[in-house]
Short mmCIF file of C-alpha atoms in Angstrom, two decimals:
data_model
loop_
_atom_site.label_atom_id
_atom_site.label_comp_id
_atom_site.label_asym_id
_atom_site.label_seq_id
_atom_site.Cartn_x
_atom_site.Cartn_y
_atom_site.Cartn_z
CA MET H 181 0.05 -0.15 0.06
CA PHE H 182 1.77 3.38 -0.94
CA LYS H 183 1.14 6.48 0.76
CA PHE H 184 0.09 9.48 -1.40
CA PRO H 185 -1.33 12.18 0.87
CA ILE H 186 -2.77 15.26 -0.91
CA LYS H 187 -0.11 17.50 0.92
CA SER H 188 2.84 15.87 -0.87
CA ILE H 189 0.94 16.13 -4.44
CA PHE H 190 0.31 19.79 -3.92
CA LEU H 191 3.90 20.25 -2.64
CA THR H 192 5.26 18.34 -5.58
CA LEU H 193 3.07 20.32 -8.01
CA THR H 194 4.39 23.56 -6.64
CA LEU H 195 7.90 22.58 -6.69
CA ALA H 196 7.46 21.21 -10.23
CA PHE H 197 6.21 24.45 -11.07
CA PHE H 198 9.21 26.39 -9.75
CA ILE H 199 11.98 23.77 -11.33
CA GLY H 200 10.02 24.31 -14.43
CA MET H 201 10.32 27.95 -14.57
CA THR H 202 14.04 27.49 -14.62
CA ALA H 203 13.71 25.25 -17.65
CA VAL H 204 11.51 27.89 -19.74
CA PHE H 205 14.16 30.49 -18.26
CA ALA H 206 17.03 28.32 -19.80
CA GLU H 207 15.52 27.81 -23.06
CA PRO H 208 15.33 31.34 -24.82
CA GLU H 209 18.65 32.05 -23.93
CA THR H 210 20.37 28.77 -25.68
CA LYS H 211 18.15 30.05 -28.50
CA LYS H 212 19.80 33.42 -28.43
CA GLU H 213 23.42 31.86 -28.20
CA GLY H 214 22.63 29.68 -30.92
CA GLY H 215 22.23 32.09 -33.63
CA GLU H 216 21.20 35.54 -32.22
CA GLU H 217 17.77 34.84 -33.39
CA LYS H 218 15.26 37.69 -32.09
CA PHE H 219 13.15 36.44 -29.22
CA ASN H 220 9.84 35.36 -30.49
CA ALA H 221 7.25 35.26 -28.08
CA GLY H 222 4.10 33.84 -29.82
CA GLU H 223 6.29 31.21 -31.37
CA LEU H 224 7.54 29.98 -27.82
CA ILE H 225 4.17 30.09 -26.56
CA ILE H 226 2.70 28.19 -29.55
CA ASP H 227 5.60 25.58 -29.31
CA HIS H 228 4.90 24.90 -25.85
CA ILE H 229 0.96 24.70 -26.08
CA SER H 230 0.98 22.52 -29.16
CA ASP H 231 1.51 18.78 -29.69
CA SER H 232 4.70 17.47 -31.10
CA HIS H 233 6.56 14.47 -32.40
CA ASP H 234 9.10 14.43 -29.65
CA TRP H 235 9.43 15.61 -25.86
CA HIS H 236 11.27 18.68 -25.68
CA ILE H 237 12.91 18.99 -22.34
CA ALA H 238 15.33 21.51 -22.45
CA GLY H 239 17.72 23.38 -24.96
CA ASP H 240 18.61 20.70 -27.48
CA LEU H 241 17.49 17.97 -25.48
CA HIS H 242 14.53 16.10 -26.86
CA VAL H 243 13.07 12.76 -25.70
CA PRO H 244 12.36 11.01 -29.30
CA LEU H 245 9.06 9.40 -29.69
CA PRO H 246 7.59 6.58 -31.98
CA ILE H 247 6.26 8.06 -35.29
CA ILE H 248 3.62 6.06 -36.87
CA LEU H 249 2.52 6.42 -40.31
CA TYR H 250 -0.09 4.94 -42.26
CA VAL H 251 0.75 5.65 -45.93
CA GLU H 252 -2.27 4.83 -48.48
CA GLY H 253 -0.58 2.23 -50.72
CA SER H 254 2.44 1.39 -48.92
CA GLY H 255 1.12 0.55 -45.57
CA LEU H 256 2.34 1.11 -41.81
CA LYS H 257 5.79 2.97 -41.15
CA LEU H 258 7.30 3.12 -37.86
CA PHE H 259 10.40 5.10 -36.98
CA SER H 260 11.88 7.18 -34.04
CA SER H 261 11.53 10.89 -34.32
CA SER H 262 14.96 11.35 -33.42
CA ASN H 263 15.80 10.44 -37.30
CA LEU H 264 13.84 13.64 -38.23
CA GLU H 265 15.78 15.90 -35.57
CA GLN H 266 12.78 18.36 -35.39
CA GLY H 267 12.73 18.93 -39.35
CA LYS H 268 15.92 19.22 -39.63
CA ALA H 269 16.54 16.08 -41.53
CA ILE H 270 14.74 13.82 -44.02
CA TYR H 271 14.15 10.22 -43.05
CA GLU H 272 12.74 7.87 -45.87
CA GLY H 273 11.03 10.80 -47.59
CA TYR H 274 9.55 12.13 -44.48
CA THR H 275 10.34 15.08 -42.48
CA LEU H 276 8.38 17.56 -40.17
CA ARG H 277 7.26 20.91 -41.13
CA GLU H 278 5.42 23.14 -38.60
CA ASN H 279 4.97 19.88 -36.39
CA HIS H 280 3.22 18.00 -39.37
CA ILE H 281 4.71 15.08 -41.00
CA VAL H 282 5.17 15.88 -44.62
CA ALA H 283 6.57 13.81 -47.56
CA VAL H 284 9.36 15.45 -49.37
CA SER H 285 10.90 14.70 -52.64
CA ALA H 286 14.49 14.18 -53.08
CA ASP H 287 15.15 17.92 -53.91
CA GLY H 288 13.87 18.89 -50.45
CA LYS H 289 10.46 20.43 -51.65
CA ILE H 290 6.99 19.10 -49.96
CA ASN H 291 5.24 16.58 -52.28
CA GLU H 292 1.93 17.56 -51.79
CA GLU H 293 0.18 14.60 -53.21
CA ALA H 294 2.40 12.23 -51.28
CA THR H 295 1.57 14.19 -47.94
CA ALA H 296 -2.02 14.02 -48.54
CA LYS H 297 -2.00 10.14 -48.34
CA ILE H 298 -0.19 10.05 -44.92
CA TRP H 299 -2.35 9.41 -41.95
CA ASP H 300 -0.19 10.49 -38.71
CA ILE H 301 -1.04 8.23 -36.27
CA SER H 302 2.23 8.91 -34.07
CA ILE H 303 2.61 8.39 -30.58
CA THR H 304 2.91 12.34 -29.91
CA LYS H 305 4.09 14.38 -26.78
CA ASN H 306 0.10 14.36 -25.70
CA THR H 307 -0.58 10.82 -27.09
CA ALA H 308 2.25 9.62 -24.58
CA SER H 309 0.85 11.80 -21.72
CA ILE H 310 -2.68 10.24 -22.28
CA LEU H 311 -1.15 6.74 -22.40
CA MET H 312 0.70 7.64 -19.14
CA ILE H 313 -2.32 9.00 -17.33
CA ALA H 314 -4.26 5.86 -18.65
CA PHE H 315 -1.72 3.55 -16.87
CA LEU H 316 -1.44 5.70 -13.94
CA MET H 317 -5.49 5.76 -13.54
CA CYS H 318 -5.38 2.22 -14.12
CA TRP H 319 -2.77 1.60 -11.32
CA ILE H 320 -4.15 4.05 -9.03
CA PHE H 321 -7.74 2.91 -9.13
CA ILE H 322 -7.14 -0.78 -9.45
CA SER H 323 -5.13 -0.72 -6.46
CA VAL H 324 -7.54 1.44 -4.30
CA ALA H 325 -10.33 -1.20 -5.55
CA LYS H 326 -8.16 -3.75 -4.18
CA ALA H 327 -7.93 -1.73 -0.93
CA TYR H 328 -11.68 -1.44 -0.61
CA THR H 329 -11.97 -5.26 -1.44
CA ARG H 330 -9.30 -6.07 1.28
CA ASN H 331 -10.30 -3.72 3.82
CA LYS H 332 -13.97 -4.33 3.66
CA ASP H 333 -16.24 -2.16 6.15
CA MET H 334 -13.24 -0.41 7.27
CA ALA H 335 -12.23 3.35 7.36
CA PRO H 336 -10.42 4.20 3.98
CA LYS H 337 -6.61 4.57 4.10
CA GLY H 338 -3.62 6.08 2.23
CA MET H 339 -4.69 6.49 -1.57
CA GLN H 340 -8.07 5.39 -0.61
CA SER H 341 -8.87 8.41 1.65
CA LEU H 342 -7.66 10.59 -1.12
CA VAL H 343 -9.82 9.25 -3.96
CA GLU H 344 -12.77 8.58 -1.90
CA PRO H 345 -13.98 11.91 -1.04
CA LEU H 346 -13.81 12.74 -4.84
CA ILE H 347 -15.54 9.58 -5.99
CA LEU H 348 -18.37 10.44 -3.29
CA PHE H 349 -18.32 14.12 -4.66
CA VAL H 350 -18.91 12.89 -8.16
CA ARG H 351 -21.68 10.17 -6.97
CA ASP H 352 -23.51 12.59 -4.35
CA ASP H 353 -23.27 15.92 -5.69
CA VAL H 354 -22.90 15.27 -9.39
CA ALA H 355 -24.57 12.05 -10.67
CA ILE H 356 -27.45 11.46 -8.24
CA PRO H 357 -28.75 15.51 -8.50
CA SER H 358 -28.41 15.52 -11.96
CA ILE H 359 -29.71 12.05 -13.10
CA GLY H 360 -31.43 10.73 -10.35
CA GLU H 361 -31.33 8.12 -7.76
CA LYS H 362 -32.85 5.44 -9.81
CA LYS H 363 -30.34 5.61 -13.11
CA TYR H 364 -27.25 7.26 -11.93
CA ALA H 365 -25.58 4.02 -11.40
CA LYS H 366 -25.36 3.20 -14.91
CA TYR H 367 -23.44 6.25 -15.55
CA MET H 368 -21.11 6.36 -12.80
CA PRO H 369 -18.46 4.70 -14.31
CA TYR H 370 -18.07 6.87 -17.27
CA LEU H 371 -18.55 9.96 -15.02
CA LEU H 372 -15.90 9.04 -12.83
CA THR H 373 -13.56 8.13 -15.48
CA ILE H 374 -14.08 11.31 -17.32
CA PHE H 375 -13.57 13.49 -14.22
CA PHE H 376 -10.25 11.62 -13.22
CA PHE H 377 -9.07 11.60 -16.45
CA VAL H 378 -9.61 15.67 -16.75
CA LEU H 379 -8.64 16.21 -13.50
CA LEU H 380 -5.15 14.43 -13.93
CA THR H 381 -4.37 15.77 -17.43
CA ASN H 382 -5.28 19.05 -16.24
CA LEU H 383 -2.77 18.55 -13.15
CA LEU H 384 -0.38 17.00 -15.49
CA GLY H 385 -0.36 19.82 -17.48
CA LEU H 386 0.49 22.24 -14.78
CA ILE H 387 3.91 20.65 -14.44
CA PRO H 388 6.01 22.34 -16.87
CA PHE H 389 8.59 19.52 -17.47
CA ILE H 390 8.70 15.92 -18.00
CA PRO H 391 6.50 14.03 -17.20
CA GLY H 392 4.18 16.88 -17.60
CA GLY H 393 4.55 20.15 -19.74
CA SER H 394 1.82 18.41 -22.24
CA ASN H 395 -0.89 20.39 -23.10
CA VAL H 396 -3.43 17.72 -23.33
CA THR H 397 -6.94 18.97 -22.18
CA GLY H 398 -5.92 22.13 -23.83
CA ASN H 399 -5.79 20.34 -27.13
CA ILE H 400 -8.87 20.41 -29.33
CA ALA H 401 -8.66 16.74 -30.58
CA VAL H 402 -8.67 15.20 -26.68
CA THR H 403 -11.68 17.41 -25.92
CA MET H 404 -13.23 16.62 -28.71
CA THR H 405 -13.01 12.93 -28.26
CA LEU H 406 -14.21 13.62 -24.72
CA ALA H 407 -17.24 15.52 -25.94
CA ILE H 408 -18.10 12.66 -28.50
CA PHE H 409 -18.21 9.98 -25.80
CA THR H 410 -20.73 12.23 -23.96
CA PHE H 411 -22.55 12.96 -26.88
CA ILE H 412 -22.90 9.17 -28.02
CA ILE H 413 -23.72 8.05 -24.44
CA THR H 414 -26.18 10.89 -24.24
CA THR H 415 -27.69 9.87 -27.65
CA ILE H 416 -27.85 6.20 -26.98
CA SER H 417 -29.60 6.72 -23.79
CA GLY H 418 -32.05 9.32 -24.95
CA ASN H 419 -35.75 7.88 -24.09
CA LYS H 420 -38.84 8.74 -25.84
CA HIS H 421 -39.47 11.54 -23.65
CA TYR H 422 -36.03 13.09 -24.76
CA TRP H 423 -36.86 13.01 -28.24
CA ARG H 424 -40.32 14.12 -27.88
CA HIS H 425 -38.96 17.25 -26.19
CA ILE H 426 -36.23 17.67 -29.16
CA ILE H 427 -38.50 17.17 -31.85
CA ALA H 428 -41.83 18.26 -30.68
CA MET H 429 -42.01 20.00 -27.44
CA PRO H 430 -45.40 19.41 -25.80
CA GLY H 431 -47.53 22.13 -24.82
CA VAL H 432 -46.11 24.39 -27.33
CA PRO H 433 -48.13 25.97 -30.11
CA SER H 434 -47.11 24.40 -33.44
CA TRP H 435 -45.98 27.86 -35.03
CA VAL H 436 -43.54 28.02 -32.38
CA LEU H 437 -42.19 24.50 -33.19
CA PHE H 438 -41.02 25.73 -36.80
CA LEU H 439 -38.60 28.09 -34.56
CA LEU H 440 -38.31 25.59 -31.48
CA THR H 441 -37.52 22.54 -33.24
CA PRO H 442 -34.43 23.45 -35.27
CA ILE H 443 -33.15 25.06 -32.33
CA GLU H 444 -33.64 22.04 -30.19
CA ILE H 445 -31.72 19.79 -32.92
CA LEU H 446 -29.12 22.45 -32.81
CA GLY H 447 -28.96 22.16 -29.28
CA VAL H 448 -28.25 18.40 -29.32
CA PHE H 449 -24.81 19.11 -31.13
CA LEU H 450 -24.19 22.48 -29.77
CA ARG H 451 -24.02 20.69 -25.96
CA PRO H 452 -21.03 18.60 -26.73
CA PHE H 453 -19.62 21.20 -29.05
CA VAL H 454 -19.68 23.85 -26.01
CA LEU H 455 -18.24 20.93 -23.89
CA MET H 456 -15.49 20.60 -25.99
CA ILE H 457 -14.67 24.26 -26.40
CA ARG H 458 -15.08 25.29 -22.72
CA LEU H 459 -12.52 22.68 -21.47
CA PHE H 460 -9.86 23.45 -24.44
CA ALA H 461 -10.28 26.97 -24.10
CA ASN H 462 -9.90 27.16 -20.31
CA ILE H 463 -6.82 25.27 -20.20
CA LEU H 464 -5.06 26.75 -23.23
CA ALA H 465 -6.02 30.35 -21.95
CA GLY H 466 -4.21 29.27 -18.65
CA HIS H 467 -1.29 27.92 -20.26
CA ILE H 468 -0.94 30.73 -22.77
CA ILE H 469 -1.33 33.41 -19.90
CA ALA H 470 1.30 31.72 -17.61
CA LEU H 471 3.72 31.22 -20.57
CA SER H 472 2.98 34.91 -21.47
CA PHE H 473 4.28 36.14 -18.11
CA PHE H 474 7.46 34.35 -18.70
CA CYS H 475 7.90 35.70 -22.23
CA LEU H 476 7.58 39.31 -20.94
CA ILE H 477 10.92 38.83 -18.94
CA PHE H 478 12.82 37.84 -22.32
CA ILE H 479 10.72 40.67 -24.15
CA PHE H 480 12.21 43.21 -21.52
CA ALA H 481 15.34 41.79 -21.43
CA GLU H 482 15.97 42.33 -25.15
CA MET H 483 15.39 46.14 -24.23
CA SER H 484 17.67 46.27 -21.34
CA LYS H 485 19.04 43.40 -18.95
CA GLY H 486 18.13 45.46 -15.93
CA VAL H 487 14.67 45.70 -16.95
CA GLY H 488 14.37 42.12 -17.67
CA TYR H 489 15.59 41.38 -13.96
CA SER H 490 13.07 43.61 -12.62
CA VAL H 491 10.19 42.43 -14.54
CA SER H 492 11.10 39.01 -13.85
CA ILE H 493 10.31 39.27 -10.04
CA VAL H 494 6.59 40.80 -11.32
CA SER H 495 6.46 38.02 -13.76
CA VAL H 496 7.25 35.14 -11.44
CA ALA H 497 4.77 36.40 -8.90
CA PHE H 498 2.10 36.66 -11.56
CA THR H 499 2.99 33.21 -12.79
CA VAL H 500 2.85 31.65 -9.46
CA PHE H 501 -0.73 33.53 -9.04
CA MET H 502 -1.41 31.94 -12.51
CA GLY H 503 -0.43 28.53 -11.15
CA MET H 504 -2.49 28.68 -7.98
CA LEU H 505 -5.67 29.93 -10.55
CA GLU H 506 -4.60 26.94 -12.73
CA LEU H 507 -5.04 24.62 -9.81
CA LEU H 508 -8.38 25.69 -9.12
CA VAL H 509 -9.19 25.76 -12.90
CA ALA H 510 -8.08 22.18 -12.98
CA PHE H 511 -10.82 20.93 -10.49
CA LEU H 512 -13.46 23.35 -11.73
CA GLN H 513 -12.94 22.25 -15.38
CA ALA H 514 -13.05 18.49 -14.24
CA TYR H 515 -15.97 19.17 -12.20
CA VAL H 516 -17.83 21.21 -14.84
CA PHE H 517 -17.08 18.69 -17.55
CA THR H 518 -18.46 15.76 -15.48
CA LEU H 519 -21.38 17.83 -14.17
CA LEU H 520 -22.58 18.99 -17.65
CA SER H 521 -22.31 15.47 -18.99
CA ALA H 522 -24.42 14.10 -16.04
CA ILE H 523 -26.91 17.02 -16.56
CA TYR H 524 -27.23 15.76 -20.20
CA PHE H 525 -27.42 12.29 -19.22
CA GLY H 526 -29.90 13.21 -16.76
CA ALA H 527 -32.09 15.12 -19.65
CA ALA H 528 -31.72 11.92 -21.82
CA VAL H 529 -33.29 9.61 -19.26
CA GLU H 530 -35.73 11.76 -17.69
CA GLU H 531 -39.18 10.40 -17.36
CA ALA H 532 -42.31 12.25 -18.17
CA HIS H 533 -44.78 14.08 -15.85
CA HIS H 534 -42.13 16.49 -14.03
CA PRO H 535 -42.97 19.96 -13.06
CA PRO H 536 -42.84 21.99 -16.23
CA HIS H 537 -40.31 24.91 -15.43
CA ALA H 538 -37.50 21.72 -14.83
CA ASP H 539 -37.25 21.98 -18.81
CA ASN H 540 -36.35 25.46 -18.92
CA GLU H 541 -33.51 25.04 -16.66
CA GLN H 542 -31.90 22.36 -18.74
CA GLN H 543 -32.39 24.62 -21.93
CA THR H 544 -30.45 27.30 -20.46
CA ILE H 545 -27.42 25.16 -19.78
CA VAL H 546 -25.52 24.89 -22.81
CA MET T 202 -4.96 27.63 -37.25
CA ASP T 203 -3.41 24.49 -36.15
CA LEU T 204 -4.76 24.90 -32.46
CA VAL T 205 -8.59 24.49 -33.34
CA LYS T 206 -7.89 21.76 -35.87
CA PRO T 207 -7.89 18.24 -34.47
CA ALA T 208 -5.06 16.39 -35.11
CA ILE T 209 -6.23 12.60 -36.55
CA GLY T 210 -3.79 10.45 -34.78
CA LEU T 211 -4.40 12.20 -31.35
CA ILE T 212 -8.28 11.72 -31.75
CA PHE T 213 -7.36 8.10 -32.74
CA TRP T 214 -5.14 7.24 -29.60
CA MET T 215 -7.45 9.48 -27.34
CA THR T 216 -10.55 7.09 -28.34
CA LEU T 217 -8.68 3.84 -28.09
CA SER T 218 -6.84 4.47 -24.63
CA PHE T 219 -9.90 6.51 -22.94
CA GLY T 220 -12.20 3.73 -24.26
CA ILE T 221 -9.80 1.20 -22.70
CA VAL T 222 -9.42 2.84 -19.59
CA LEU T 223 -13.17 3.17 -19.15
CA PHE T 224 -13.78 -0.22 -19.89
CA ILE T 225 -10.60 -1.68 -17.58
CA LEU T 226 -11.70 1.02 -14.97
CA GLY T 227 -15.31 0.35 -15.14
CA LYS T 228 -14.63 -3.57 -15.02
CA PHE T 229 -12.02 -3.62 -12.37
CA ALA T 230 -11.97 -0.31 -10.47
CA TRP T 231 -15.39 1.74 -10.24
CA LYS T 232 -17.56 -1.37 -9.91
CA PRO T 233 -15.95 -2.91 -6.98
CA ILE T 234 -15.22 0.53 -5.31
CA LEU T 235 -18.72 1.76 -5.77
CA LYS T 236 -19.95 -1.41 -4.44
CA ALA T 237 -17.50 -1.44 -1.63
CA LEU T 238 -19.04 2.26 -0.86
CA LYS T 239 -22.19 1.04 -1.04
CA ASP T 240 -21.73 -2.00 1.18
CA ARG T 241 -19.94 0.32 3.67
CA GLU T 242 -22.65 2.99 3.78
CA GLY T 243 -25.22 -0.09 4.18
CA SER T 244 -23.26 -1.52 7.07
CA ILE T 245 -22.91 2.00 8.69
CA GLN T 246 -26.77 2.49 8.28
CA ASP T 247 -27.22 -1.23 9.60
CA ALA T 248 -25.26 -0.14 12.68
CA LEU T 249 -26.67 3.16 13.24
CA ASP T 250 -30.30 1.55 12.86
CA THR T 251 -29.22 -1.41 15.34
CA ALA T 252 -27.85 1.45 17.85
CA LYS T 253 -31.21 3.12 17.46
CA LYS T 254 -33.10 -0.07 17.87
CA THR T 255 -31.11 -0.98 20.89
CA LYS T 256 -31.37 2.44 22.45
CA LEU T 257 -35.50 1.92 22.18
CA GLU T 258 -35.15 -1.46 23.49
CA MET T 259 -33.02 -0.09 26.29
CA ALA T 260 -35.69 2.35 26.77
CA ALA T 261 -38.18 -0.13 26.80
CA LEU T 262 -36.34 -2.28 29.15
CA LYS T 263 -35.74 0.48 31.35
CA ALA T 264 -39.52 1.22 31.53
CA ASP T 265 -40.24 -2.03 32.00
CA ASN T 266 -37.91 -2.34 35.14
CA GLU T 267 -39.65 0.69 36.28
CA LYS T 268 -42.83 -0.59 35.86
CA LEU T 269 -41.74 -3.89 37.80
CA LEU T 270 -40.32 -1.98 40.32
CA ASN T 271 -43.37 0.40 40.78
CA GLN T 272 -45.36 -2.76 40.78
CA ALA T 273 -43.26 -4.39 43.51
CA ARG T 274 -43.42 -1.02 45.52
CA ALA T 275 -47.04 -1.08 45.33
CA GLU T 276 -46.97 -4.98 46.20
CA ARG T 277 -44.96 -4.19 49.13
CA ASP T 278 -47.12 -1.10 50.28
CA LEU T 279 -50.07 -3.56 49.98
CA MET T 280 -48.46 -6.16 51.79
CA LEU T 281 -47.38 -3.74 54.44
CA LYS T 282 -51.21 -2.30 54.65
CA GLU T 283 -52.55 -5.64 55.16
CA ALA T 284 -50.22 -6.77 57.60
CA ARG T 285 -51.02 -3.45 59.81
CA ASP T 286 -54.70 -4.54 59.14
CA THR T 287 -54.03 -7.97 60.21
CA LYS T 288 -52.18 -6.74 63.40
CA ASP T 289 -54.94 -4.13 64.22
CA ALA T 290 -57.75 -6.89 63.79
CA ILE T 291 -55.61 -9.21 66.14
CA ILE T 292 -55.10 -6.52 68.60
CA ALA T 293 -59.08 -5.58 68.40
CA GLU T 294 -60.10 -8.97 68.72
CA ALA T 295 -57.64 -9.76 71.89
CA LYS T 296 -58.95 -6.49 73.32
CA THR T 297 -62.65 -7.67 72.69
CA LYS T 298 -61.70 -11.15 74.24
CA ALA T 299 -59.91 -9.50 77.13
CA THR T 300 -63.01 -7.28 77.91
CA ALA T 301 -65.31 -10.17 77.72
CA GLU T 302 -63.20 -12.41 79.95
CA ALA T 303 -62.79 -9.58 82.27
CA ASN T 304 -66.55 -8.82 82.51
CA LYS T 305 -67.25 -12.62 82.94
CA LEU T 306 -64.77 -12.56 85.90
CA LEU T 307 -66.00 -9.53 87.20
CA LYS T 308 -69.44 -10.68 86.74
CA SER T 309 -68.56 -14.13 88.66
CA ALA T 310 -67.04 -12.32 91.47
CA ARG T 311 -69.97 -10.06 91.81
CA GLU T 312 -72.38 -13.34 92.00
CA ALA T 313 -69.76 -14.89 94.43
CA ILE T 314 -69.57 -11.79 96.57
CA ASN T 315 -73.33 -11.46 96.52
CA THR T 316 -73.92 -15.05 97.55
CA GLU T 317 -71.51 -14.57 100.33
CA LYS T 318 -73.14 -11.57 101.28
CA ASN T 319 -76.62 -13.08 101.43
CA ALA T 320 -75.29 -15.90 103.18
CA ALA T 321 -73.38 -13.61 105.78
CA ILE T 322 -76.92 -11.61 106.10
CA SER T 323 -78.90 -14.88 106.52
CA GLU T 324 -76.43 -15.84 109.13
CA LEU T 325 -76.25 -12.72 110.92
CA LYS T 326 -80.10 -12.67 110.72
CA SER T 327 -80.41 -16.17 112.46
CA GLN T 328 -77.51 -15.01 115.09
CA VAL T 329 -79.55 -11.80 115.85
CA ALA T 330 -82.84 -13.83 116.26
CA LYS T 331 -81.12 -16.25 118.82
CA LEU T 332 -79.58 -13.48 120.56
CA SER T 333 -82.87 -11.66 120.65
CA VAL T 334 -84.46 -14.69 121.82
CA GLU T 335 -81.86 -15.11 124.51
CA VAL T 336 -82.22 -11.44 125.37
CA ALA T 337 -85.68 -11.92 125.54
CA GLU T 338 -85.45 -14.93 127.97
CA LYS T 339 -83.02 -13.29 130.07
CA ILE T 340 -85.15 -10.48 130.43
CA LEU T 341 -88.33 -12.48 131.06
CA ARG T 342 -86.41 -14.56 133.56
CA HIS T 343 -85.11 -11.28 135.08
CA GLU T 344 -88.79 -9.71 135.26
CA LEU T 345 -90.51 -12.74 136.58
CA ALA T 346 -88.06 -13.46 139.34
CA ASN T 347 -90.69 -12.56 142.00
CA ASP T 348 -94.18 -13.22 142.33
CA ASP T 349 -95.22 -9.51 142.64
CA LYS T 350 -94.02 -8.76 139.42
CA GLN T 351 -95.73 -11.82 137.90
CA LYS T 352 -98.99 -10.74 139.51
CA GLN T 353 -98.70 -7.17 138.12
CA LEU T 354 -98.09 -8.53 134.78
CA MET T 355 -101.02 -10.73 134.72
CA GLU T 356 -102.99 -7.73 136.08
CA ASN T 357 -101.82 -5.74 133.55
CA LEU T 358 -102.45 -8.07 130.93
CA LEU T 359 -105.92 -8.71 132.34
CA LYS T 360 -106.51 -5.03 132.17
CA ASP T 361 -106.25 -4.97 128.74
CA VAL T 362 -108.56 -8.10 128.15
CA ASN T 363 -112.22 -6.93 127.99
CA LEU T 364 -114.70 -9.30 129.48
CA ASN T 365 -117.58 -8.78 127.60
#
């Protein structure tokens, strides 16, 4: 049984944050030394928040990740990203341009036709993070489950006591009020998985160096996949009552339905869409703001070293504040995503004969 | 913009890994955890219910005890009262008996005294009569000692007799 109190997690995160600062500090300087290029804040930020084919640690140090390509006509190709040297080298006719795998012809020009045939399913930085979180979650929760079966009817301890309040929170404050006492149990596994997945990836994103540093929940592909899961489950669970309310809201004059039904149908798709955008934008914005404060240091340092040093104090203070805020946002967004998913499921399985105003409430939450 | 263009590879891996995690955790983690939590809540509820029931039972038992005690107390009081009554009755009876006996004794004593008194009176009477006769005899003897006196008496007696 491993002990993992919340205090030490918080401490680790805070510590990691400060260590991470130094990593970001170190990087632009090496760039400058490399070729006296001008500091480009936008480029640095985009580089930090985008997915990439290798895991940047500091300076020229990169952890190579496997590149997997499915090329129409010639099948799967698998090689290490170290072969591409961040786009500086060409390997078997492939190289990297702005984080995308492209096919190049012998003269170094991009072969558009061949590039269109590439399906890039590489293990990118985000994929690696997702796999890591997946393993971490399986490990944590299966060991917790074992602890539950072993210490039957006993007070929780260790990891158990850390996750139990969260599990109970998801069950008692998210699932049961939104879905109802009768039907919530069916959705609990999904809600718990999504809650802990979003929470852990959010927290991992706060750690600025390996194994963190990836911007998983601030990536639209990730939030889209999560939103699609919610959408599919909502659609499958939708009962007669749910569809009837979408297609022809009872008790509404028919001429209003001409307006209402398209809105309702749009709403069905809008809800997961907004779910996707909310998580994506919140996490991404947090990362961008935190990084922007760092970039301020180097922007000012380019003017004069002294200004750079003095700005750095303010910047670090602001970044620490942002870090605290991001910690809150990490929990908040995990909660919001789970809560909204639960509310959508609740609307889908809701039975008829309920107070008429309950509908209006759900309509407003989009 | 690359940022808002979902990458197909990431979607693929995300779907795959999230689906697998969902399946594995649903089967091996959430199910036992939620069940254990529910069981524990059930057992806690049971324990609370049992405690409540025991409390009620204790209260009932206490009330029962109180009732029994009261009953015993009442019984004791009744017994004491009965004993007192019996005592009083016995004393009263004894008293009446004693009075009756005393009266009887008194009566018989009175009767005996009466008898004795009557006997004494009759004795006294006979004595007095005898004495009177003796006295009279003596007086007569004394009176009629000489002839003159006898004669005088005869004369007195004859004087009273009217010879018609």
